[in-house]
Amino acid sequence: MSLMILDEKDYNLSVRDGMLLCDHPQKGHKSLPWGALTQILIGRQVKLSSDVLLALAEHEIPVIFIDGKGQHPACLVGLRPPASDIRLRQYRVCDHVEVRDKLCRKLVSIKAQQQQWALQQLGLGLPTGWDKQVSVLVESENLMLQEARLSHLYWQQWSLKFGPFGFRGRNRRPPKDPLNALLSLASVMEDGLHCKALLAEGLDISLSVHHAVGYRRQSLICDTKELTRAWVEVWVAKLFLSAIMSAELFSVSEAGCRLTPAGQIIFYPAWHQFAASHEVRVKRIARIVRRTIAREASL
């Protein structure tokens, strides 16, 4: 089972004889059984019909659409009705101010623990003032400000080790250096894992306790990624530390730092291998979220 990447134009996907057919005017065609696919990454100007999307949903194969700049991604997964009233419980929990605040503080506290774990994994000590900031985290009147302070200290510590890679701190739009570029891309790729796991638990991915809820915003995914983000960040860091990824595999322009085609050939298979084990972790988090919501709604 593998990840299919179609990031060049003129590909055409169709369903034929119970299989997925991939056609290209220069590269020919190939038929793939559904069981051979775990995920499809599609770039601009790839043609496919609603029949293909429905077949992918039927076989539980998520599809991620992404533009050449790695911005504005979209993820399609098969929808299933919840097996219980879990969404009603989720609405109740998210509408209860005190419960939402309690869960939000717990989430940020776990995030801080995960960041501390990540620093240890990378051989970095805790930054000055870390313990003090963590000690007042749960009781802080401005939780988001306290969270931002911790994140600043966290990325400041990263810059001590990854300065030679051009890393001076976390920036996203656009990423200015190879490490930031890969951190952002891996974060986008992780969205599909969380989306599939949360929907499988019957949860509404647009409703959360911490990140702002808005039109077309997958706020719950933003919440649950806080619980797994450190694993992805450490994995990306080790790609550079082990010289699997290097600055030569990126191009820099006014649009930011991006993977070159040679870099994509290395990164995407590596991600797929990592995602196979990371998905187990994500599914476990989704189950914990569901149980937590069920418990809090019954109190």
mmCIF file of C-alpha atoms in Angstrom:
data_model
loop_
_atom_site.group_PDB
_atom_site.id
_atom_site.type_symbol
_atom_site.label_atom_id
_atom_site.label_comp_id
_atom_site.label_asym_id
_atom_site.label_seq_id
_atom_site.Cartn_x
_atom_site.Cartn_y
_atom_site.Cartn_z
ATOM 1 C CA MET A 1 0.000 0.000 0.000
ATOM 2 C CA SER A 2 1.374 3.425 -0.957
ATOM 3 C CA LEU A 3 0.889 7.155 -1.344
ATOM 4 C CA MET A 4 0.170 8.344 -4.908
ATOM 5 C CA ILE A 5 1.557 11.804 -5.761
ATOM 6 C CA LEU A 6 0.233 13.585 -8.859
ATOM 7 C CA ASP A 7 1.844 17.021 -8.732
ATOM 8 C CA GLU A 8 2.169 17.584 -12.501
ATOM 9 C CA LYS A 9 -0.548 18.806 -14.853
ATOM 10 C CA ASP A 10 -2.409 16.727 -17.481
ATOM 11 C CA TYR A 11 -2.945 13.638 -15.357
ATOM 12 C CA ASN A 12 -6.428 12.163 -15.705
ATOM 13 C CA LEU A 13 -7.989 9.815 -13.160
ATOM 14 C CA SER A 14 -10.927 7.544 -13.943
ATOM 15 C CA VAL A 15 -12.579 4.353 -12.738
ATOM 16 C CA ARG A 16 -12.438 1.335 -15.047
ATOM 17 C CA ASP A 17 -13.051 -2.362 -14.428
ATOM 18 C CA GLY A 18 -13.186 -1.830 -10.681
ATOM 19 C CA MET A 19 -9.760 -0.175 -10.584
ATOM 20 C CA LEU A 20 -8.298 3.331 -10.566
ATOM 21 C CA LEU A 21 -6.880 4.271 -13.976
ATOM 22 C CA CYS A 22 -4.221 6.983 -14.148
ATOM 23 C CA ASP A 23 -3.592 8.430 -17.650
ATOM 24 C CA HIS A 24 -0.960 10.911 -18.830
ATOM 25 C CA PRO A 25 -0.345 11.944 -22.487
ATOM 26 C CA GLN A 26 3.440 11.466 -22.204
ATOM 27 C CA LYS A 27 3.809 8.988 -19.348
ATOM 28 C CA GLY A 28 1.161 6.508 -20.461
ATOM 29 C CA HIS A 29 -1.415 4.872 -18.219
ATOM 30 C CA LYS A 30 -1.460 2.616 -15.214
ATOM 31 C CA SER A 31 -4.226 0.692 -13.465
ATOM 32 C CA LEU A 32 -4.134 0.427 -9.683
ATOM 33 C CA PRO A 33 -6.234 -1.720 -7.338
ATOM 34 C CA TRP A 34 -7.848 0.208 -4.488
ATOM 35 C CA GLY A 35 -6.022 -1.906 -1.934
ATOM 36 C CA ALA A 36 -2.690 -0.594 -3.233
ATOM 37 C CA LEU A 37 -3.468 2.984 -2.135
ATOM 38 C CA THR A 38 -3.545 4.633 1.278
ATOM 39 C CA GLN A 39 -3.656 8.302 0.213
ATOM 40 C CA ILE A 40 -3.543 10.481 -2.909
ATOM 41 C CA LEU A 41 -1.859 13.890 -3.152
ATOM 42 C CA ILE A 42 -3.116 15.929 -6.116
ATOM 43 C CA GLY A 43 -1.723 19.180 -7.509
ATOM 44 C CA ARG A 44 -3.213 21.686 -9.946
ATOM 45 C CA GLN A 45 -4.710 20.783 -13.342
ATOM 46 C CA VAL A 46 -5.250 17.098 -12.588
ATOM 47 C CA LYS A 47 -8.564 15.910 -14.024
ATOM 48 C CA LEU A 48 -10.927 13.611 -12.126
ATOM 49 C CA SER A 49 -14.664 13.117 -11.935
ATOM 50 C CA SER A 50 -17.108 12.781 -9.077
ATOM 51 C CA ASP A 51 -17.173 9.022 -9.831
ATOM 52 C CA VAL A 52 -13.502 8.852 -8.861
ATOM 53 C CA LEU A 53 -14.076 10.810 -5.646
ATOM 54 C CA LEU A 54 -17.008 8.597 -4.674
ATOM 55 C CA ALA A 55 -14.985 5.443 -5.348
ATOM 56 C CA LEU A 56 -12.083 6.781 -3.257
ATOM 57 C CA ALA A 57 -14.483 7.582 -0.418
ATOM 58 C CA GLU A 58 -16.018 4.107 -0.651
ATOM 59 C CA HIS A 59 -12.571 2.541 -0.244
ATOM 60 C CA GLU A 60 -11.658 5.007 2.545
ATOM 61 C CA ILE A 61 -8.759 6.571 0.612
ATOM 62 C CA PRO A 62 -8.319 10.243 1.586
ATOM 63 C CA VAL A 63 -7.402 12.810 -1.060
ATOM 64 C CA ILE A 64 -5.326 15.931 -0.368
ATOM 65 C CA PHE A 65 -5.411 18.771 -2.893
ATOM 66 C CA ILE A 66 -2.490 21.195 -2.741
ATOM 67 C CA ASP A 67 -1.230 24.007 -4.951
ATOM 68 C CA GLY A 68 2.358 24.450 -6.047
ATOM 69 C CA LYS A 69 3.110 26.775 -3.141
ATOM 70 C CA GLY A 70 1.841 24.415 -0.464
ATOM 71 C CA GLN A 71 -0.915 26.855 0.514
ATOM 72 C CA HIS A 72 -4.679 26.494 0.743
ATOM 73 C CA PRO A 73 -4.774 22.693 1.029
ATOM 74 C CA ALA A 74 -8.044 20.780 0.941
ATOM 75 C CA CYS A 75 -8.758 17.270 2.154
ATOM 76 C CA LEU A 76 -11.569 14.950 1.076
ATOM 77 C CA VAL A 77 -12.498 11.850 3.035
ATOM 78 C CA GLY A 78 -15.513 9.599 3.076
ATOM 79 C CA LEU A 79 -18.270 10.743 5.404
ATOM 80 C CA ARG A 80 -19.992 8.316 7.713
ATOM 81 C CA PRO A 81 -22.877 9.064 10.080
ATOM 82 C CA PRO A 82 -21.893 8.994 13.757
ATOM 83 C CA ALA A 83 -22.624 5.734 15.521
ATOM 84 C CA SER A 84 -24.129 7.592 18.493
ATOM 85 C CA ASP A 85 -25.125 11.028 19.698
ATOM 86 C CA ILE A 86 -21.480 12.055 20.063
ATOM 87 C CA ARG A 87 -21.926 15.196 17.971
ATOM 88 C CA LEU A 88 -24.777 16.369 20.164
ATOM 89 C CA ARG A 89 -22.492 15.849 23.154
ATOM 90 C CA GLN A 90 -19.712 17.709 21.381
ATOM 91 C CA TYR A 91 -21.997 20.699 20.765
ATOM 92 C CA ARG A 92 -23.017 20.641 24.422
ATOM 93 C CA VAL A 93 -19.415 20.578 25.660
ATOM 94 C CA CYS A 94 -18.245 23.341 23.322
ATOM 95 C CA ASP A 95 -21.199 25.513 24.331
ATOM 96 C CA HIS A 96 -20.423 25.173 28.058
ATOM 97 C CA VAL A 97 -18.005 27.995 28.942
ATOM 98 C CA GLU A 98 -16.511 26.424 32.071
ATOM 99 C CA VAL A 99 -16.032 22.971 30.528
ATOM 100 C CA ARG A 100 -14.552 24.448 27.372
ATOM 101 C CA ASP A 101 -12.120 26.539 29.404
ATOM 102 C CA LYS A 102 -11.051 23.525 31.471
ATOM 103 C CA LEU A 103 -10.396 21.414 28.375
ATOM 104 C CA CYS A 104 -8.606 24.287 26.668
ATOM 105 C CA ARG A 105 -6.182 24.664 29.581
ATOM 106 C CA LYS A 106 -5.591 20.931 29.665
ATOM 107 C CA LEU A 107 -4.823 20.962 25.951
ATOM 108 C CA VAL A 108 -2.279 23.767 26.232
ATOM 109 C CA SER A 109 -0.680 22.096 29.248
ATOM 110 C CA ILE A 110 -0.192 18.856 27.279
ATOM 111 C CA LYS A 111 1.211 20.853 24.377
ATOM 112 C CA ALA A 112 3.841 22.349 26.699
ATOM 113 C CA GLN A 113 4.754 18.855 27.919
ATOM 114 C CA GLN A 114 5.110 17.686 24.328
ATOM 115 C CA GLN A 115 7.346 20.646 23.500
ATOM 116 C CA GLN A 116 9.556 19.791 26.466
ATOM 117 C CA TRP A 117 9.752 16.196 25.216
ATOM 118 C CA ALA A 118 10.743 17.437 21.754
ATOM 119 C CA LEU A 119 13.573 19.544 23.159
ATOM 120 C CA GLN A 120 14.871 16.515 25.039
ATOM 121 C CA GLN A 121 14.696 14.354 21.906
ATOM 122 C CA LEU A 122 16.818 16.889 20.043
ATOM 123 C CA GLY A 123 19.386 17.184 22.811
ATOM 124 C CA LEU A 124 18.331 20.713 23.718
ATOM 125 C CA GLY A 125 17.986 21.889 27.296
ATOM 126 C CA LEU A 126 15.021 23.836 28.562
ATOM 127 C CA PRO A 127 15.269 27.565 27.858
ATOM 128 C CA THR A 128 15.690 30.055 30.673
ATOM 129 C CA GLY A 129 12.339 30.850 32.243
ATOM 130 C CA TRP A 130 10.591 27.762 30.881
ATOM 131 C CA ASP A 131 9.625 26.255 34.243
ATOM 132 C CA LYS A 132 8.304 29.598 35.473
ATOM 133 C CA GLN A 133 6.139 30.074 32.406
ATOM 134 C CA VAL A 134 4.770 26.522 32.664
ATOM 135 C CA SER A 135 3.975 26.919 36.385
ATOM 136 C CA VAL A 136 1.587 29.824 35.718
ATOM 137 C CA LEU A 137 0.138 28.370 32.509
ATOM 138 C CA VAL A 138 -2.981 26.698 33.891
ATOM 139 C CA GLU A 139 -3.986 29.663 36.056
ATOM 140 C CA SER A 140 -3.145 32.387 33.549
ATOM 141 C CA GLU A 141 -5.953 34.838 32.795
ATOM 142 C CA ASN A 142 -4.686 35.190 29.219
ATOM 143 C CA LEU A 143 -4.057 31.608 28.144
ATOM 144 C CA MET A 144 -3.269 32.414 24.515
ATOM 145 C CA LEU A 145 -0.641 34.975 25.519
ATOM 146 C CA GLN A 146 0.988 32.489 27.880
ATOM 147 C CA GLU A 147 0.923 29.818 25.180
ATOM 148 C CA ALA A 148 2.589 32.242 22.749
ATOM 149 C CA ARG A 149 5.346 32.989 25.272
ATOM 150 C CA LEU A 150 6.101 29.302 25.689
ATOM 151 C CA SER A 151 6.163 28.755 21.931
ATOM 152 C CA HIS A 152 8.567 31.672 21.546
ATOM 153 C CA LEU A 153 10.940 30.109 24.088
ATOM 154 C CA TYR A 154 10.538 26.722 22.399
ATOM 155 C CA TRP A 155 11.488 27.934 18.905
ATOM 156 C CA GLN A 156 14.220 30.147 20.334
ATOM 157 C CA GLN A 157 15.820 26.982 21.639
ATOM 158 C CA TRP A 158 15.531 25.329 18.224
ATOM 159 C CA SER A 159 17.478 28.202 16.667
ATOM 160 C CA LEU A 160 20.500 27.290 18.798
ATOM 161 C CA LYS A 161 20.775 23.945 16.986
ATOM 162 C CA PHE A 162 19.383 24.758 13.566
ATOM 163 C CA GLY A 163 20.954 28.172 12.970
ATOM 164 C CA PRO A 164 23.341 26.615 10.376
ATOM 165 C CA PHE A 165 20.231 25.632 8.359
ATOM 166 C CA GLY A 166 19.119 29.272 8.266
ATOM 167 C CA PHE A 167 16.519 28.804 11.005
ATOM 168 C CA ARG A 168 15.989 31.916 13.129
ATOM 169 C CA GLY A 169 12.563 31.095 14.547
ATOM 170 C CA ARG A 170 9.211 29.800 13.353
ATOM 171 C CA ASN A 171 7.611 31.580 10.410
ATOM 172 C CA ARG A 172 4.883 30.232 8.151
ATOM 173 C CA ARG A 173 3.626 32.416 5.295
ATOM 174 C CA PRO A 174 5.847 32.257 3.454
ATOM 175 C CA PRO A 175 8.502 30.027 5.033
ATOM 176 C CA LYS A 176 11.933 31.628 4.744
ATOM 177 C CA ASP A 177 14.247 28.654 5.250
ATOM 178 C CA PRO A 178 14.295 24.879 4.550
ATOM 179 C CA LEU A 179 13.369 23.834 8.100
ATOM 180 C CA ASN A 180 10.364 26.169 8.261
ATOM 181 C CA ALA A 181 9.296 25.050 4.792
ATOM 182 C CA LEU A 182 9.309 21.386 5.762
ATOM 183 C CA LEU A 183 7.656 22.002 9.142
ATOM 184 C CA SER A 184 4.782 23.733 7.356
ATOM 185 C CA LEU A 185 4.472 21.088 4.638
ATOM 186 C CA ALA A 186 4.492 18.230 7.160
ATOM 187 C CA SER A 187 1.820 20.034 9.176
ATOM 188 C CA VAL A 188 -0.388 20.219 6.072
ATOM 189 C CA MET A 189 0.169 16.531 5.359
ATOM 190 C CA GLU A 190 -0.813 15.657 8.927
ATOM 191 C CA ASP A 191 -4.236 17.305 8.478
ATOM 192 C CA GLY A 192 -5.499 14.353 6.443
ATOM 193 C CA LEU A 193 -4.621 11.856 9.189
ATOM 194 C CA HIS A 194 -6.493 13.856 11.823
ATOM 195 C CA CYS A 195 -9.465 14.525 9.564
ATOM 196 C CA LYS A 196 -9.950 10.826 8.803
ATOM 197 C CA ALA A 197 -9.518 9.761 12.444
ATOM 198 C CA LEU A 198 -11.894 12.386 13.891
ATOM 199 C CA LEU A 199 -14.617 11.761 11.321
ATOM 200 C CA ALA A 200 -14.342 8.025 11.989
ATOM 201 C CA GLU A 201 -15.186 8.792 15.630
ATOM 202 C CA GLY A 202 -18.280 10.709 14.520
ATOM 203 C CA LEU A 203 -16.964 14.123 15.572
ATOM 204 C CA ASP A 204 -17.602 17.501 13.961
ATOM 205 C CA ILE A 205 -14.186 18.726 12.802
ATOM 206 C CA SER A 206 -15.382 22.330 12.584
ATOM 207 C CA LEU A 207 -16.123 22.619 16.319
ATOM 208 C CA SER A 208 -13.358 22.906 18.925
ATOM 209 C CA VAL A 209 -12.571 24.155 22.414
ATOM 210 C CA HIS A 210 -9.351 26.090 21.772
ATOM 211 C CA HIS A 211 -8.958 27.305 18.204
ATOM 212 C CA ALA A 212 -11.437 29.818 16.851
ATOM 213 C CA VAL A 213 -14.443 28.415 15.037
ATOM 214 C CA GLY A 214 -15.113 29.918 11.619
ATOM 215 C CA TYR A 215 -16.590 29.269 8.212
ATOM 216 C CA ARG A 216 -14.841 26.318 6.506
ATOM 217 C CA ARG A 217 -12.279 26.177 9.324
ATOM 218 C CA GLN A 218 -11.396 22.702 10.591
ATOM 219 C CA SER A 219 -10.928 23.924 14.144
ATOM 220 C CA LEU A 220 -10.996 20.528 15.863
ATOM 221 C CA ILE A 221 -8.100 19.352 13.680
ATOM 222 C CA CYS A 222 -6.145 22.415 14.841
ATOM 223 C CA ASP A 223 -6.893 21.367 18.429
ATOM 224 C CA THR A 224 -5.898 17.722 18.140
ATOM 225 C CA LYS A 225 -2.749 18.517 16.174
ATOM 226 C CA GLU A 226 -1.467 20.280 19.291
ATOM 227 C CA LEU A 227 -1.317 16.822 20.888
ATOM 228 C CA THR A 228 0.774 15.251 18.112
ATOM 229 C CA ARG A 229 2.631 18.230 16.649
ATOM 230 C CA ALA A 230 5.850 17.563 18.597
ATOM 231 C CA TRP A 231 6.231 14.109 17.012
ATOM 232 C CA VAL A 232 6.060 15.622 13.532
ATOM 233 C CA GLU A 233 8.456 18.425 14.438
ATOM 234 C CA VAL A 234 11.048 15.999 15.826
ATOM 235 C CA TRP A 235 10.720 13.810 12.723
ATOM 236 C CA VAL A 236 11.311 16.823 10.434
ATOM 237 C CA ALA A 237 14.279 17.954 12.534
ATOM 238 C CA LYS A 238 15.897 14.530 12.299
ATOM 239 C CA LEU A 239 15.579 14.580 8.513
ATOM 240 C CA PHE A 240 18.018 17.483 8.536
ATOM 241 C CA LEU A 241 20.209 16.197 11.347
ATOM 242 C CA SER A 242 20.663 12.878 9.516
ATOM 243 C CA ALA A 243 21.369 14.705 6.221
ATOM 244 C CA ILE A 244 18.393 13.060 4.497
ATOM 245 C CA MET A 245 17.257 16.603 3.687
ATOM 246 C CA SER A 246 19.631 19.486 2.911
ATOM 247 C CA ALA A 247 19.490 23.086 1.737
ATOM 248 C CA GLU A 248 20.308 21.996 -1.824
ATOM 249 C CA LEU A 249 16.873 20.358 -2.065
ATOM 250 C CA PHE A 250 15.092 23.719 -1.673
ATOM 251 C CA SER A 251 14.705 26.819 -3.810
ATOM 252 C CA VAL A 252 14.238 30.333 -2.405
ATOM 253 C CA SER A 253 12.320 33.136 -4.133
ATOM 254 C CA GLU A 254 10.007 36.017 -3.247
ATOM 255 C CA ALA A 255 7.285 33.406 -2.723
ATOM 256 C CA GLY A 256 9.363 31.770 0.009
ATOM 257 C CA CYS A 257 11.398 28.605 0.444
ATOM 258 C CA ARG A 258 10.049 25.559 -1.415
ATOM 259 C CA LEU A 259 11.053 21.959 -2.080
ATOM 260 C CA THR A 260 12.587 21.332 -5.482
ATOM 261 C CA PRO A 261 11.423 18.323 -7.556
ATOM 262 C CA ALA A 262 14.495 16.439 -6.297
ATOM 263 C CA GLY A 263 13.493 17.297 -2.740
ATOM 264 C CA GLN A 264 9.935 16.110 -3.314
ATOM 265 C CA ILE A 265 11.196 12.728 -4.486
ATOM 266 C CA ILE A 266 12.959 12.320 -1.144
ATOM 267 C CA PHE A 267 10.415 13.919 1.173
ATOM 268 C CA TYR A 268 7.101 12.355 0.139
ATOM 269 C CA PRO A 269 8.192 8.684 0.416
ATOM 270 C CA ALA A 270 9.807 9.498 3.775
ATOM 271 C CA TRP A 271 6.576 11.119 4.942
ATOM 272 C CA HIS A 272 4.530 8.131 3.858
ATOM 273 C CA GLN A 273 6.761 5.812 5.872
ATOM 274 C CA PHE A 274 6.496 8.042 8.945
ATOM 275 C CA ALA A 275 2.735 8.516 8.519
ATOM 276 C CA ALA A 276 2.146 4.752 8.654
ATOM 277 C CA SER A 277 3.208 4.708 12.308
ATOM 278 C CA HIS A 278 2.043 8.237 13.136
ATOM 279 C CA GLU A 279 -1.503 7.384 12.034
ATOM 280 C CA VAL A 280 -1.757 4.908 14.920
ATOM 281 C CA ARG A 281 -0.924 7.746 17.314
ATOM 282 C CA VAL A 282 -3.454 10.076 15.675
ATOM 283 C CA LYS A 283 -6.228 7.472 15.883
ATOM 284 C CA ARG A 284 -5.507 6.992 19.581
ATOM 285 C CA ILE A 285 -5.797 10.745 20.151
ATOM 286 C CA ALA A 286 -9.112 10.817 18.280
ATOM 287 C CA ARG A 287 -10.485 8.061 20.519
ATOM 288 C CA ILE A 288 -9.323 9.933 23.629
ATOM 289 C CA VAL A 289 -11.024 13.109 22.375
ATOM 290 C CA ARG A 290 -14.264 11.227 21.806
ATOM 291 C CA ARG A 291 -14.189 9.641 25.266
ATOM 292 C CA THR A 292 -13.347 12.973 26.877
ATOM 293 C CA ILE A 293 -16.285 14.675 25.192
ATOM 294 C CA ALA A 294 -18.646 11.847 26.180
ATOM 295 C CA ARG A 295 -17.450 12.048 29.791
ATOM 296 C CA GLU A 296 -17.660 15.821 30.118
ATOM 297 C CA ALA A 297 -21.101 15.959 28.502
ATOM 298 C CA SER A 298 -22.479 13.504 31.054
ATOM 299 C CA LEU A 299 -21.289 15.460 34.115
#
